[in-house]
Short mmCIF file of C-alpha atoms and ligand atoms in Angstrom, two decimals:
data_model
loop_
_atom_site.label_atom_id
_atom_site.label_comp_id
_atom_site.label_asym_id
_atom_site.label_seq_id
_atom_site.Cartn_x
_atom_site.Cartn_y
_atom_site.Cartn_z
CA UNK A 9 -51.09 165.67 -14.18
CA UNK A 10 -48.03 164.10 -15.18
CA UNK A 11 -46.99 163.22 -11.54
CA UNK A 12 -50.77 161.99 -11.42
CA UNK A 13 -50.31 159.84 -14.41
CA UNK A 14 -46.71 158.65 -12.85
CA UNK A 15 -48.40 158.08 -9.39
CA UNK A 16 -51.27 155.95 -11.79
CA UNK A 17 -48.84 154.03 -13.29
CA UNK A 18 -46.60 152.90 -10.28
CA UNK A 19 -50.46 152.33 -8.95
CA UNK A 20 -51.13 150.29 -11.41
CA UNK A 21 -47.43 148.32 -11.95
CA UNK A 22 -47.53 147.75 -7.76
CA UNK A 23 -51.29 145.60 -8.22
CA UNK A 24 -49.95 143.56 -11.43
CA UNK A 25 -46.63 143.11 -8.91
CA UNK A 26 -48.84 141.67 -6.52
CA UNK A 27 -51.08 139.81 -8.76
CA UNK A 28 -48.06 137.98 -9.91
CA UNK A 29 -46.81 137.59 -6.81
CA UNK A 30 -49.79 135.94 -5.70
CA UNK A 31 -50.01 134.12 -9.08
CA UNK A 32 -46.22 132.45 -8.19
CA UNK A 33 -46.83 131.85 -5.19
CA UNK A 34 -50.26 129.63 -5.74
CA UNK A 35 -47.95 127.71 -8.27
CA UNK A 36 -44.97 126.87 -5.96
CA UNK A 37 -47.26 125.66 -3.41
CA UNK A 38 -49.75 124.32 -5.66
CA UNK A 39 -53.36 125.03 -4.45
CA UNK A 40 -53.68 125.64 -1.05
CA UNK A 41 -52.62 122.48 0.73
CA UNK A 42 -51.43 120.31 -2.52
CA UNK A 43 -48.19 119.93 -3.31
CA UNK A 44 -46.93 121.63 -6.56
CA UNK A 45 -46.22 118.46 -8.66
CA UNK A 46 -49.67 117.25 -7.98
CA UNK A 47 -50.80 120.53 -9.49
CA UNK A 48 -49.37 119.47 -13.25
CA UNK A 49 -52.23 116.95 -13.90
CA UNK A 50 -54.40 117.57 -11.21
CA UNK A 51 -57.39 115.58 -11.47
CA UNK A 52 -60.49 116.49 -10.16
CA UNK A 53 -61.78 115.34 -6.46
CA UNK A 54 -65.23 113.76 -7.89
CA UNK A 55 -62.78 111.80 -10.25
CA UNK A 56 -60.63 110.40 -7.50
CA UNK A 57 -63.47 109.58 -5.39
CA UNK A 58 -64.88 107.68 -8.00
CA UNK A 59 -61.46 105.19 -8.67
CA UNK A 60 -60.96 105.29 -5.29
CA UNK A 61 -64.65 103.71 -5.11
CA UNK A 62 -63.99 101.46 -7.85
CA UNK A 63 -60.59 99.76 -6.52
CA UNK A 64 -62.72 99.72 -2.72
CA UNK A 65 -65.60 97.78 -4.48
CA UNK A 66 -63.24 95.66 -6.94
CA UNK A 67 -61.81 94.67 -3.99
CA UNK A 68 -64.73 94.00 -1.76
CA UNK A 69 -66.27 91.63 -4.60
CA UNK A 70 -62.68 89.51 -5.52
CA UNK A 71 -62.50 89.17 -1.20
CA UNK A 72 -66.10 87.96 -1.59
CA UNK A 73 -65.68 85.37 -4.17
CA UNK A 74 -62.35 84.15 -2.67
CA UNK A 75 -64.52 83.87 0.68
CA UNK A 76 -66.79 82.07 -1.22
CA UNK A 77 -64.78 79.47 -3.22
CA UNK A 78 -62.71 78.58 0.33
CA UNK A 79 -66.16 78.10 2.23
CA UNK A 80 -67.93 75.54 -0.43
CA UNK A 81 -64.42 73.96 -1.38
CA UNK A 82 -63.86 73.18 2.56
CA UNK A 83 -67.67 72.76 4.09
CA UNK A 84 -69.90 72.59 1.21
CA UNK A 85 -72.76 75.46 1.78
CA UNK A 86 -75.02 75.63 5.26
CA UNK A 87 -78.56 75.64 5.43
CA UNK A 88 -80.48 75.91 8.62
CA UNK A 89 -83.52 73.57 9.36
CA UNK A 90 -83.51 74.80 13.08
CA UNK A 91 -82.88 78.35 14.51
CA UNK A 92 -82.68 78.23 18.33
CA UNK A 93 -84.99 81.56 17.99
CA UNK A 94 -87.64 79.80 16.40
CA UNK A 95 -91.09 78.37 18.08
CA UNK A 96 -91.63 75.72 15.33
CA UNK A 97 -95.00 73.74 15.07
CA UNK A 98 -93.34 71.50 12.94
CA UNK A 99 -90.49 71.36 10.04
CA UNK A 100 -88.77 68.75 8.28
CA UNK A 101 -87.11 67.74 5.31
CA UNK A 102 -87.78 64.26 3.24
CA UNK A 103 -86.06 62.54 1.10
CA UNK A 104 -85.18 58.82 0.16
CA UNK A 105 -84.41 56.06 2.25
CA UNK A 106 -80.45 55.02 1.92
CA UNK A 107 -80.95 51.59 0.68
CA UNK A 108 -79.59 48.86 3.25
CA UNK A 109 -82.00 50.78 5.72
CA UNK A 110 -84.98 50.20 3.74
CA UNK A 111 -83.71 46.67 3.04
CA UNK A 112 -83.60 45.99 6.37
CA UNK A 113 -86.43 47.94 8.12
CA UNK A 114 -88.81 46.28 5.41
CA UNK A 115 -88.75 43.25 7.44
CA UNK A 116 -90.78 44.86 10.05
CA UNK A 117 -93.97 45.40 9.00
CA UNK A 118 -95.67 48.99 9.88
CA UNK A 119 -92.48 50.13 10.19
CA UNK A 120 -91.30 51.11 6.76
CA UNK A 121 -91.58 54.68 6.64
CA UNK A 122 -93.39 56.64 3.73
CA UNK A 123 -90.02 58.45 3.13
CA UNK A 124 -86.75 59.36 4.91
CA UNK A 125 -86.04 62.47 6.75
CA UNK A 126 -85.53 64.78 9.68
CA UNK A 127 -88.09 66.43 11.16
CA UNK A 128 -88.29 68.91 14.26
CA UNK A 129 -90.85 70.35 16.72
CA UNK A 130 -91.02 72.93 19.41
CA UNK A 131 -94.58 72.35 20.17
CA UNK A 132 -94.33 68.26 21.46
CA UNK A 133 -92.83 69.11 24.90
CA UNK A 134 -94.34 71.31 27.09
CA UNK A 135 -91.76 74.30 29.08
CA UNK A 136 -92.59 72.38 32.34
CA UNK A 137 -91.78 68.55 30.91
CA UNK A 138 -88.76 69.82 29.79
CA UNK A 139 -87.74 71.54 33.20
CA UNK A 140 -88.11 68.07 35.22
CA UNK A 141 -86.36 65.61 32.75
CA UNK A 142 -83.40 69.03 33.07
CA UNK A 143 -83.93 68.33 36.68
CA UNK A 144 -83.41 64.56 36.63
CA UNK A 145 -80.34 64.79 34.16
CA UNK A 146 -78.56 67.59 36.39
CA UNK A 147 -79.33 65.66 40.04
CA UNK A 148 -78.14 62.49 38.19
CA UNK A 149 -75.27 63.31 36.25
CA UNK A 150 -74.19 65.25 39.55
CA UNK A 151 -73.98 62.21 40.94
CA UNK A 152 -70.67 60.76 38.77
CA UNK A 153 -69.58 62.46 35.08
CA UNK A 154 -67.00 62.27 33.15
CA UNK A 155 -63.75 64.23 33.34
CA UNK A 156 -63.96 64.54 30.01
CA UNK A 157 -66.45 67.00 27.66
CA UNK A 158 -69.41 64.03 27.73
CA UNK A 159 -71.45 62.20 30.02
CA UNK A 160 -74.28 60.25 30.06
CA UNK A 161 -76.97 58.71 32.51
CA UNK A 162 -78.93 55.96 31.19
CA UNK A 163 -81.99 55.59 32.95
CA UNK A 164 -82.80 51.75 31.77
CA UNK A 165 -79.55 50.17 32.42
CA UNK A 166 -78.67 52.30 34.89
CA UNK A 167 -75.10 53.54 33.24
CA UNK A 168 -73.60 56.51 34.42
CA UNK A 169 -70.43 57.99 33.25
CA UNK A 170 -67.82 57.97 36.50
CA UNK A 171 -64.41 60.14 35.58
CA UNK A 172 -63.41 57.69 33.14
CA UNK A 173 -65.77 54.83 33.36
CA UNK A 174 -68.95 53.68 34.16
CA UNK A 175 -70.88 53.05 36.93
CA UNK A 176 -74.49 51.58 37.58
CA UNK A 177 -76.19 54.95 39.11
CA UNK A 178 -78.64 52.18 41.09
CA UNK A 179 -75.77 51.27 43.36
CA UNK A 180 -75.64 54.54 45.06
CA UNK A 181 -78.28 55.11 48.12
CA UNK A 182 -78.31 59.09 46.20
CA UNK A 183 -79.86 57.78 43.27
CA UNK A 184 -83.03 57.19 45.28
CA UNK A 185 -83.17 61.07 45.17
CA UNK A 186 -82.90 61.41 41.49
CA UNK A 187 -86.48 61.24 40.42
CA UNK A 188 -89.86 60.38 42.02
CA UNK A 189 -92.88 58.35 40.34
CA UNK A 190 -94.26 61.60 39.66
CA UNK A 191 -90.99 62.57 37.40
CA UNK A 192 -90.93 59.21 35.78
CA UNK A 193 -94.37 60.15 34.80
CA UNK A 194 -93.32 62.96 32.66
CA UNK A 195 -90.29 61.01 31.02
CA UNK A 196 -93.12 58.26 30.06
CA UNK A 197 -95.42 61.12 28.75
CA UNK A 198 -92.92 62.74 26.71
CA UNK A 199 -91.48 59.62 25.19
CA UNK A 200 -95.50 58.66 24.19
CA UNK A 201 -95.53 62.11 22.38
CA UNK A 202 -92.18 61.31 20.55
CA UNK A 203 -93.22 58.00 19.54
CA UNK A 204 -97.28 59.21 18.55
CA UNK A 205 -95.35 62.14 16.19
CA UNK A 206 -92.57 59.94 14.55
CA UNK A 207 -95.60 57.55 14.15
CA UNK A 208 -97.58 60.43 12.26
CA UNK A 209 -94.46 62.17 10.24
CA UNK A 210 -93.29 58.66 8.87
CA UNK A 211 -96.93 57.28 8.39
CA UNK A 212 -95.95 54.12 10.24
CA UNK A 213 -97.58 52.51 12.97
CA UNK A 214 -97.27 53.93 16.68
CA UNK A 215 -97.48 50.03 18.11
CA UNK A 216 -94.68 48.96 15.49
CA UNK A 217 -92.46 51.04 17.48
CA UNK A 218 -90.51 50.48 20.65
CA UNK A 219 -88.05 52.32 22.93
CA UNK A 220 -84.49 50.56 22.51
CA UNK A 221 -81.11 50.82 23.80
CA UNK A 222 -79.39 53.01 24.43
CA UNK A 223 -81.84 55.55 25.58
CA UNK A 224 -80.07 58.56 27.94
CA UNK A 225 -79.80 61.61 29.16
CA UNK A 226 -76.65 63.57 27.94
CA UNK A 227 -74.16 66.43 29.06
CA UNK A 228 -71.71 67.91 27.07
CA UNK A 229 -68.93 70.69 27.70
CA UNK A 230 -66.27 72.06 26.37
CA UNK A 231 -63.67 69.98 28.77
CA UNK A 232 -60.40 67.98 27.00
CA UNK A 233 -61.95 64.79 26.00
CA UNK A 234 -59.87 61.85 28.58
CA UNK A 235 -61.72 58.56 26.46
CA UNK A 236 -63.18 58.03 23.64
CA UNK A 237 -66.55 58.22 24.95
CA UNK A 238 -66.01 61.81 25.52
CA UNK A 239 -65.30 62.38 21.58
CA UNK A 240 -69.08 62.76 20.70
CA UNK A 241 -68.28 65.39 17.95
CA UNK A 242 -67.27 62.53 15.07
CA UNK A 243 -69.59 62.24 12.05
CA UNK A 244 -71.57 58.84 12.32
CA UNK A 245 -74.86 57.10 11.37
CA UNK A 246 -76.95 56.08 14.15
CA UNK A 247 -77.61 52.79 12.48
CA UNK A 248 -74.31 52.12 12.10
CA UNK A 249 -73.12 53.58 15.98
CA UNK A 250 -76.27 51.53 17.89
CA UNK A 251 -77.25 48.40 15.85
CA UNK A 252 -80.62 48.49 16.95
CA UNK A 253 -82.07 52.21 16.00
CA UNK A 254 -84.38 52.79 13.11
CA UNK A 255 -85.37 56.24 14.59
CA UNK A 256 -83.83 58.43 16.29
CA UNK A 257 -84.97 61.57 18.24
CA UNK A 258 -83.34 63.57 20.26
CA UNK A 259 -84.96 66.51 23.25
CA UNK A 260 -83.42 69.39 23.58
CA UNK A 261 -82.86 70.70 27.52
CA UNK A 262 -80.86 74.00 27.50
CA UNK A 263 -80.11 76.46 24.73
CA UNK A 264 -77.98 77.20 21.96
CA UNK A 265 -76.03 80.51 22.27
CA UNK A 266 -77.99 80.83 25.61
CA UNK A 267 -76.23 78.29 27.88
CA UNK A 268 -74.12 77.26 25.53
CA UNK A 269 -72.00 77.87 22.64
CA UNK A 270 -71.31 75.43 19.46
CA UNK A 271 -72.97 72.30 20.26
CA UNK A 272 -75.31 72.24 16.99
CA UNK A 273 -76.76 69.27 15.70
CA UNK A 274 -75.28 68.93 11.92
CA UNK A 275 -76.46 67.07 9.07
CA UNK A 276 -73.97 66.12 5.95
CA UNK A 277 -75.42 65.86 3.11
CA UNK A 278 -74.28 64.95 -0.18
CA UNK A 279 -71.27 62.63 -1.11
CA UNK A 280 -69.90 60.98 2.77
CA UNK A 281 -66.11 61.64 1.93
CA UNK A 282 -67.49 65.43 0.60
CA UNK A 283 -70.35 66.79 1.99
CA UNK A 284 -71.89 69.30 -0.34
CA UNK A 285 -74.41 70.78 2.14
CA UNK A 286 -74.49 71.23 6.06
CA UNK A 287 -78.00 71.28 7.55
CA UNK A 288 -78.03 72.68 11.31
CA UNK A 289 -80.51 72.62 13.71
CA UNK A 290 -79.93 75.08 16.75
CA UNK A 291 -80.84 73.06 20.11
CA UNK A 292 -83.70 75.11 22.18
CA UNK A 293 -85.15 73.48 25.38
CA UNK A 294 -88.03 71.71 24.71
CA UNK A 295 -87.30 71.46 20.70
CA UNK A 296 -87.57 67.57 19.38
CA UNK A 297 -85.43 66.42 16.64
CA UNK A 298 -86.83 63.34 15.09
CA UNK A 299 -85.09 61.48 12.17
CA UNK A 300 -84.56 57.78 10.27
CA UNK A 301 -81.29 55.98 11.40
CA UNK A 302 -79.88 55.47 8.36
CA UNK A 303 -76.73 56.50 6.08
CA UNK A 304 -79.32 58.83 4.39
CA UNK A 305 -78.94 61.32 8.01
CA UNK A 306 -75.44 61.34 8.45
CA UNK A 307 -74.70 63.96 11.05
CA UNK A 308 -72.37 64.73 13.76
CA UNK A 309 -72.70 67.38 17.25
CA UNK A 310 -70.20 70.56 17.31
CA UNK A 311 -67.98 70.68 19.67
CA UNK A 312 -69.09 72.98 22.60
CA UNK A 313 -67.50 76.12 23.18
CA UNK A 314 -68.43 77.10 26.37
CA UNK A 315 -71.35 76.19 29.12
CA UNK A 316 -73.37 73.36 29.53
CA UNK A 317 -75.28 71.11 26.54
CA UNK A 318 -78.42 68.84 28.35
CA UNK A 319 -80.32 66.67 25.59
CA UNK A 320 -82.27 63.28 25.59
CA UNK A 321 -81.60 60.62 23.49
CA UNK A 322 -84.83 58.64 23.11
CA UNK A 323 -84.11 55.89 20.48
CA UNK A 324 -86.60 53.27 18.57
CA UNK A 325 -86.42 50.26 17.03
CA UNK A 326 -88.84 47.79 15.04
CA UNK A 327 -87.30 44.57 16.24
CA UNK A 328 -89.29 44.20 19.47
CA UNK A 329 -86.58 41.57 20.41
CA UNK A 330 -84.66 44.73 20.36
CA UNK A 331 -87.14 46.54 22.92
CA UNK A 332 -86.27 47.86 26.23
CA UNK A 333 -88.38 48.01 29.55
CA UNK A 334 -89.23 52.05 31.48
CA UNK A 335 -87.63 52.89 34.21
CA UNK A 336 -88.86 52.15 37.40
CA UNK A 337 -88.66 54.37 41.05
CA UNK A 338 -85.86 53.15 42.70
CA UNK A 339 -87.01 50.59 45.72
CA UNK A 340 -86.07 52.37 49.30
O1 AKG B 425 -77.19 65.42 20.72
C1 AKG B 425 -77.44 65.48 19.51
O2 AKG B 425 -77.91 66.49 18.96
C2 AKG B 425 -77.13 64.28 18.65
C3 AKG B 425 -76.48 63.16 19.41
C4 AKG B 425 -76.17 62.02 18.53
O3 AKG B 425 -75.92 62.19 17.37
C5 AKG B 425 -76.19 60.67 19.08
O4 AKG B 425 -76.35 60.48 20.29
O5 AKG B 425 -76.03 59.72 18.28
FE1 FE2 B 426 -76.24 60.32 16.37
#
């Protein structure tokens, strides 16, 4: 019994041995996989997790409001009138009339338009309208460009940008081969349209109207400007840049983010030397921006990134001293 009870007891003195062993052990090494100074105030995992959370999502909303103040201090805030995804019947924004524009276009009566603004349509120009005035501008500009980012071709006068000048496009037998009387058809239709819708947004009248200089077809890449003509990214007033504009519209030909990157039409609104607000319309073939000429739409065109930017200008004025004749077929 007795060697029994000593046999118990060494039993029982070996399994508190080893239940301090394993004891020690756990507290040098700290819980499996922590160290052992961690193990002093170790706090629980839910409780890290949660400050870990908390510095994550303090520091998510200070990165957001530092984002924020360094956007609307540089660019003022952006608002789109325009996506290129859009199929718009019609939007537009109106406001009022900067006032030497009114002061001036109030001479011309029917002409004075109900308010100021910027309007757009994807519904004016139909896919196949848009294809052949494309056509035209890529056969013509083909013909000379610039070796800088922008050329133009101005059907009326004939002006066609040649590597870093002009030339009259009419002076070249190729030009014969730039559009038929068929095509010229379609650039007469479409600028009827453009002149019938300003006539309706504005509430002026259609015959108080007329197509003025210059009117062209542009094309825009991202090439190292060589002149000044090629810098067509500076903020301006149309007024201001062609004397003779009241309203200006412009017809899209290729698309944004599809053939071509940057290249957005932007308006700056708010005070000139600080625009508060950017309003951008995404170009989309066949999409018609329409707007007044006046300091109240002072805008400018990104600079494009990469591909190829087509567009018409098609420009009018309510000084018919100011008016400018269609095209005509070249004679063979
Ligand atoms: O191409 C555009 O979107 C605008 C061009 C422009 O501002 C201009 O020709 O005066
Ligand atoms: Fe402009």
């Amino acid at each position: 019994m007795a060697v029994s009870n000593k046999k118990n007891s060494s039993k029982h003195q070996d399994k508190e041995k080893e239940k301090l062993e394993k004891l020690f052990s756990e507290n040098a090494n700290g819980v499996r996989g922590q160290s052992p100074e961690g193990n002093k105030f170790k706090k629980p995992e839910s409780i890290k997790n949660i400050s870990r959370h908390r510095i994550w999502s303090r520091f998510v909303v200070i990165l957001g409001v530092i984002v924020y103040i360094w956007y609307t201090a540089k660019d003022g805030k952006e608002t789109s009138l325009a996506k290129q995804k859009e199929v718009l019947q019609q939007r537009g924004q109106s406001f009022p009339c900067d006032n030497e524009y009114l002061e001036e276009i109030e001479s011309f009566s029917g002409c004075v338009p109900a308010k100021c603004g910027r309007h757009v349509s994807d519904k004016l120009v139909t896919a196949n309208e848009a294809d052949v005035l494309l056509k035209i501008a890529q056969r013509g500009i083909s013909l000379g460009g610039s070796d800088g980012g922008a050329s133009i071709l101005d059907l009326h006068s004939g002006a066609l940008s040649y590597g870093q000048k002009f030339i009259n496009i009419y002076s070249l037998e190729e030009s014969k081969k730039i559009f038929n009387a068929a095509d010229l058809t379609v650039y007469k239709v479409v600028k009827s349209k453009i002149q019938h819708a300003i006539a309706e947004i504005f509430q002026i009248d259609f015959d108080s109207l007329h197509l003025t200089h210059p009117t062209f077809f542009s094309r825009l890449t991202n090439l190292e400007p060589k002149t000044e003509h090629d810098e067509y990214w500076h903020v301006h007033v149309d007024k201001v840049t062609y004397e003779s504009f009241h309203y200006t519209s412009l017809l899209y030909l290729t698309d944004y983010g599809i053939d071509f990157d940057g290249g957005r039409l932007i308006f700056l609104d708010g005070p000139i030397e600080k625009p508060t607000n950017n309003v951008t319309l995404e170009p989309r073939k066949g999409r018609v921006s329409m707007f007044t000429s006046g300091a109240e739409n002072v805008h400018r065109v990104e600079k494009v990134t990469k591909g190829t930017r087509y567009a018409i200008t098609v420009s009018f004025t309510c000084d018919v001293s100011k008016a400018i004749k269609d095209p005509s077929v070249p004679k063979s």
